[in-house]
Amino acid sequence: MTDHAHPAPRICPVCDGFASAAVTLGGRDRHGHLRVITVHCPACHGAGTRPARAAALAGGRA
């Protein structure tokens, strides 16, 4: 039986795959809910991976 090698994952080098984060705005609204916004990685735009073209141009480096 042969062993199949899988290609390395194309994880975004800027965010290390954690593409989105919830950031608190430091207060609560009048209903008592914590105010948060969702922020996406500027390099991968919230995908967590980089495009195959960028991976090919980098020569397979992470």
mmCIF file of N, CA and C in Angstrom:
data_model
loop_
_atom_site.group_PDB
_atom_site.id
_atom_site.type_symbol
_atom_site.label_atom_id
_atom_site.label_comp_id
_atom_site.label_asym_id
_atom_site.label_seq_id
_atom_site.Cartn_x
_atom_site.Cartn_y
_atom_site.Cartn_z
ATOM 1 N N MET A 1 0.842 -1.161 0.000
ATOM 2 C CA MET A 1 0.000 0.000 0.000
ATOM 3 C C MET A 1 0.899 1.239 0.000
ATOM 4 N N THR A 2 0.571 2.201 -0.840
ATOM 5 C CA THR A 2 1.403 3.401 -0.950
ATOM 6 C C THR A 2 0.890 4.492 -0.023
ATOM 7 N N ASP A 3 1.785 5.343 0.376
ATOM 8 C CA ASP A 3 1.449 6.461 1.237
ATOM 9 C C ASP A 3 1.379 7.712 0.372
ATOM 10 N N HIS A 4 0.258 8.401 0.423
ATOM 11 C CA HIS A 4 0.071 9.602 -0.378
ATOM 12 C C HIS A 4 0.484 10.825 0.435
ATOM 13 N N ALA A 5 1.369 11.610 -0.123
ATOM 14 C CA ALA A 5 1.797 12.841 0.535
ATOM 15 C C ALA A 5 0.810 13.952 0.207
ATOM 16 N N HIS A 6 0.335 14.614 1.216
ATOM 17 C CA HIS A 6 -0.587 15.724 1.021
ATOM 18 C C HIS A 6 0.204 17.023 0.978
ATOM 19 N N PRO A 7 -0.206 17.981 0.143
ATOM 20 C CA PRO A 7 0.497 19.257 0.099
ATOM 21 C C PRO A 7 0.336 20.013 1.412
ATOM 22 N N ALA A 8 1.305 20.822 1.720
ATOM 23 C CA ALA A 8 1.249 21.618 2.943
ATOM 24 C C ALA A 8 0.083 22.600 2.852
ATOM 25 N N PRO A 9 -0.605 22.872 3.967
ATOM 26 C CA PRO A 9 -1.724 23.817 3.925
ATOM 27 C C PRO A 9 -1.225 25.218 3.604
ATOM 28 N N ARG A 10 -2.041 25.946 2.887
ATOM 29 C CA ARG A 10 -1.687 27.313 2.506
ATOM 30 C C ARG A 10 -2.222 28.279 3.562
ATOM 31 N N ILE A 11 -1.653 28.245 4.736
ATOM 32 C CA ILE A 11 -2.107 29.106 5.827
ATOM 33 C C ILE A 11 -1.524 30.495 5.628
ATOM 34 N N CYS A 12 -2.354 31.486 5.863
ATOM 35 C CA CYS A 12 -1.920 32.884 5.718
ATOM 36 C C CYS A 12 -0.784 33.164 6.700
ATOM 37 N N PRO A 13 0.363 33.675 6.228
ATOM 38 C CA PRO A 13 1.488 33.938 7.120
ATOM 39 C C PRO A 13 1.269 35.138 8.041
ATOM 40 N N VAL A 14 0.319 36.000 7.714
ATOM 41 C CA VAL A 14 0.076 37.194 8.532
ATOM 42 C C VAL A 14 -0.738 36.856 9.776
ATOM 43 N N CYS A 15 -1.822 36.065 9.589
ATOM 44 C CA CYS A 15 -2.714 35.780 10.720
ATOM 45 C C CYS A 15 -2.598 34.350 11.231
ATOM 46 N N ASP A 16 -1.758 33.531 10.619
ATOM 47 C CA ASP A 16 -1.567 32.128 10.999
ATOM 48 C C ASP A 16 -2.871 31.334 10.990
ATOM 49 N N GLY A 17 -3.789 31.677 10.112
ATOM 50 C CA GLY A 17 -5.032 30.929 9.977
ATOM 51 C C GLY A 17 -6.174 31.442 10.831
ATOM 52 N N PHE A 18 -5.909 32.357 11.764
ATOM 53 C CA PHE A 18 -6.960 32.953 12.588
ATOM 54 C C PHE A 18 -7.367 34.258 11.911
ATOM 55 N N ALA A 19 -8.243 34.147 10.914
ATOM 56 C CA ALA A 19 -8.511 35.254 10.007
ATOM 57 C C ALA A 19 -9.451 36.315 10.563
ATOM 58 N N SER A 20 -10.293 35.975 11.509
ATOM 59 C CA SER A 20 -11.251 36.929 12.053
ATOM 60 C C SER A 20 -11.143 36.960 13.571
ATOM 61 N N ALA A 21 -11.408 38.124 14.123
ATOM 62 C CA ALA A 21 -11.369 38.281 15.573
ATOM 63 C C ALA A 21 -12.490 39.220 15.994
ATOM 64 N N ALA A 22 -13.052 38.983 17.157
ATOM 65 C CA ALA A 22 -14.056 39.875 17.727
ATOM 66 C C ALA A 22 -13.348 40.811 18.698
ATOM 67 N N VAL A 23 -13.522 42.101 18.490
ATOM 68 C CA VAL A 23 -12.860 43.116 19.307
ATOM 69 C C VAL A 23 -13.930 43.907 20.038
ATOM 70 N N THR A 24 -13.768 44.052 21.352
ATOM 71 C CA THR A 24 -14.743 44.824 22.130
ATOM 72 C C THR A 24 -14.469 46.306 21.954
ATOM 73 N N LEU A 25 -15.529 47.085 21.991
ATOM 74 C CA LEU A 25 -15.411 48.531 21.852
ATOM 75 C C LEU A 25 -15.313 49.228 23.203
ATOM 76 N N GLY A 26 -15.304 48.459 24.280
ATOM 77 C CA GLY A 26 -15.066 49.033 25.598
ATOM 78 C C GLY A 26 -16.299 49.518 26.321
ATOM 79 N N GLY A 27 -17.448 49.081 25.948
ATOM 80 C CA GLY A 27 -18.648 49.513 26.652
ATOM 81 C C GLY A 27 -19.814 48.609 26.350
ATOM 82 N N ARG A 28 -20.937 48.937 26.941
ATOM 83 C CA ARG A 28 -22.152 48.162 26.713
ATOM 84 C C ARG A 28 -23.242 49.104 26.214
ATOM 85 N N ASP A 29 -24.191 48.541 25.463
ATOM 86 C CA ASP A 29 -25.303 49.357 24.977
ATOM 87 C C ASP A 29 -26.358 49.483 26.069
ATOM 88 N N ARG A 30 -27.456 50.141 25.758
ATOM 89 C CA ARG A 30 -28.471 50.400 26.792
ATOM 90 C C ARG A 30 -29.200 49.139 27.253
ATOM 91 N N HIS A 31 -29.056 48.034 26.497
ATOM 92 C CA HIS A 31 -29.666 46.766 26.888
ATOM 93 C C HIS A 31 -28.702 45.895 27.687
ATOM 94 N N GLY A 32 -27.465 46.341 27.868
ATOM 95 C CA GLY A 32 -26.487 45.599 28.635
ATOM 96 C C GLY A 32 -25.622 44.662 27.804
ATOM 97 N N HIS A 33 -25.771 44.705 26.489
ATOM 98 C CA HIS A 33 -24.984 43.836 25.612
ATOM 99 C C HIS A 33 -23.615 44.442 25.357
ATOM 100 N N LEU A 34 -22.612 43.592 25.323
ATOM 101 C CA LEU A 34 -21.250 44.042 25.058
ATOM 102 C C LEU A 34 -21.129 44.412 23.590
ATOM 103 N N ARG A 35 -20.593 45.593 23.318
ATOM 104 C CA ARG A 35 -20.447 46.048 21.936
ATOM 105 C C ARG A 35 -19.159 45.478 21.365
ATOM 106 N N VAL A 36 -19.269 44.743 20.260
ATOM 107 C CA VAL A 36 -18.110 44.141 19.600
ATOM 108 C C VAL A 36 -18.193 44.383 18.102
ATOM 109 N N ILE A 37 -17.030 44.363 17.461
ATOM 110 C CA ILE A 37 -16.956 44.409 16.011
ATOM 111 C C ILE A 37 -16.101 43.235 15.555
ATOM 112 N N THR A 38 -16.322 42.772 14.338
ATOM 113 C CA THR A 38 -15.533 41.686 13.773
ATOM 114 C C THR A 38 -14.475 42.291 12.858
ATOM 115 N N VAL A 39 -13.233 41.891 13.066
ATOM 116 C CA VAL A 39 -12.115 42.406 12.290
ATOM 117 C C VAL A 39 -11.517 41.257 11.502
ATOM 118 N N HIS A 40 -11.254 41.492 10.214
ATOM 119 C CA HIS A 40 -10.683 40.478 9.346
ATOM 120 C C HIS A 40 -9.227 40.795 9.034
ATOM 121 N N CYS A 41 -8.452 39.761 8.765
ATOM 122 C CA CYS A 41 -7.050 39.898 8.398
ATOM 123 C C CYS A 41 -6.951 40.696 7.092
ATOM 124 N N PRO A 42 -6.106 41.721 7.043
ATOM 125 C CA PRO A 42 -6.000 42.515 5.817
ATOM 126 C C PRO A 42 -5.316 41.778 4.670
ATOM 127 N N ALA A 43 -4.532 40.762 4.966
ATOM 128 C CA ALA A 43 -3.809 40.051 3.908
ATOM 129 C C ALA A 43 -4.688 39.026 3.202
ATOM 130 N N CYS A 44 -5.474 38.244 3.960
ATOM 131 C CA CYS A 44 -6.281 37.180 3.352
ATOM 132 C C CYS A 44 -7.760 37.524 3.322
ATOM 133 N N HIS A 45 -8.150 38.681 3.839
ATOM 134 C CA HIS A 45 -9.536 39.156 3.844
ATOM 135 C C HIS A 45 -10.479 38.185 4.541
ATOM 136 N N GLY A 46 -10.029 37.573 5.615
ATOM 137 C CA GLY A 46 -10.880 36.708 6.425
ATOM 138 C C GLY A 46 -10.965 35.270 5.964
ATOM 139 N N ALA A 47 -10.160 34.863 4.999
ATOM 140 C CA ALA A 47 -10.229 33.485 4.508
ATOM 141 C C ALA A 47 -9.356 32.531 5.327
ATOM 142 N N GLY A 48 -8.248 33.021 5.875
ATOM 143 C CA GLY A 48 -7.353 32.174 6.653
ATOM 144 C C GLY A 48 -6.308 31.458 5.820
ATOM 145 N N THR A 49 -6.472 31.480 4.511
ATOM 146 C CA THR A 49 -5.502 30.864 3.607
ATOM 147 C C THR A 49 -5.059 31.898 2.591
ATOM 148 N N ARG A 50 -3.918 31.643 1.998
ATOM 149 C CA ARG A 50 -3.485 32.549 0.951
ATOM 150 C C ARG A 50 -3.745 31.899 -0.401
ATOM 151 N N PRO A 51 -3.915 32.678 -1.442
ATOM 152 C CA PRO A 51 -4.211 32.103 -2.759
ATOM 153 C C PRO A 51 -3.086 31.204 -3.254
ATOM 154 N N ALA A 52 -3.422 30.236 -4.097
ATOM 155 C CA ALA A 52 -2.429 29.307 -4.637
ATOM 156 C C ALA A 52 -1.370 30.058 -5.439
ATOM 157 N N ARG A 53 -1.751 31.128 -6.116
ATOM 158 C CA ARG A 53 -0.791 31.910 -6.886
ATOM 159 C C ARG A 53 0.269 32.522 -5.974
ATOM 160 N N ALA A 54 -0.132 33.056 -4.825
ATOM 161 C CA ALA A 54 0.825 33.637 -3.877
ATOM 162 C C ALA A 54 1.741 32.549 -3.330
ATOM 163 N N ALA A 55 1.204 31.359 -3.100
ATOM 164 C CA ALA A 55 2.021 30.247 -2.602
ATOM 165 C C ALA A 55 3.047 29.834 -3.645
ATOM 166 N N ALA A 56 2.651 29.836 -4.926
ATOM 167 C CA ALA A 56 3.563 29.459 -5.989
ATOM 168 C C ALA A 56 4.661 30.510 -6.177
ATOM 169 N N LEU A 57 4.301 31.779 -6.031
ATOM 170 C CA LEU A 57 5.291 32.844 -6.187
ATOM 171 C C LEU A 57 6.299 32.845 -5.043
ATOM 172 N N ALA A 58 5.879 32.384 -3.870
ATOM 173 C CA ALA A 58 6.780 32.347 -2.712
ATOM 174 C C ALA A 58 7.699 31.142 -2.749
ATOM 175 N N GLY A 59 7.512 30.278 -3.712
ATOM 176 C CA GLY A 59 8.380 29.114 -3.821
ATOM 177 C C GLY A 59 8.072 28.025 -2.821
ATOM 178 N N GLY A 60 6.815 27.977 -2.343
ATOM 179 C CA GLY A 60 6.433 26.931 -1.414
ATOM 180 C C GLY A 60 6.746 27.247 0.038
ATOM 181 N N ARG A 61 7.281 28.421 0.287
ATOM 182 C CA ARG A 61 7.565 28.804 1.676
ATOM 183 C C ARG A 61 6.300 29.278 2.337
ATOM 184 N N ALA A 62 6.254 29.206 3.658
ATOM 185 C CA ALA A 62 5.072 29.653 4.408
ATOM 186 C C ALA A 62 5.068 31.133 4.638
#
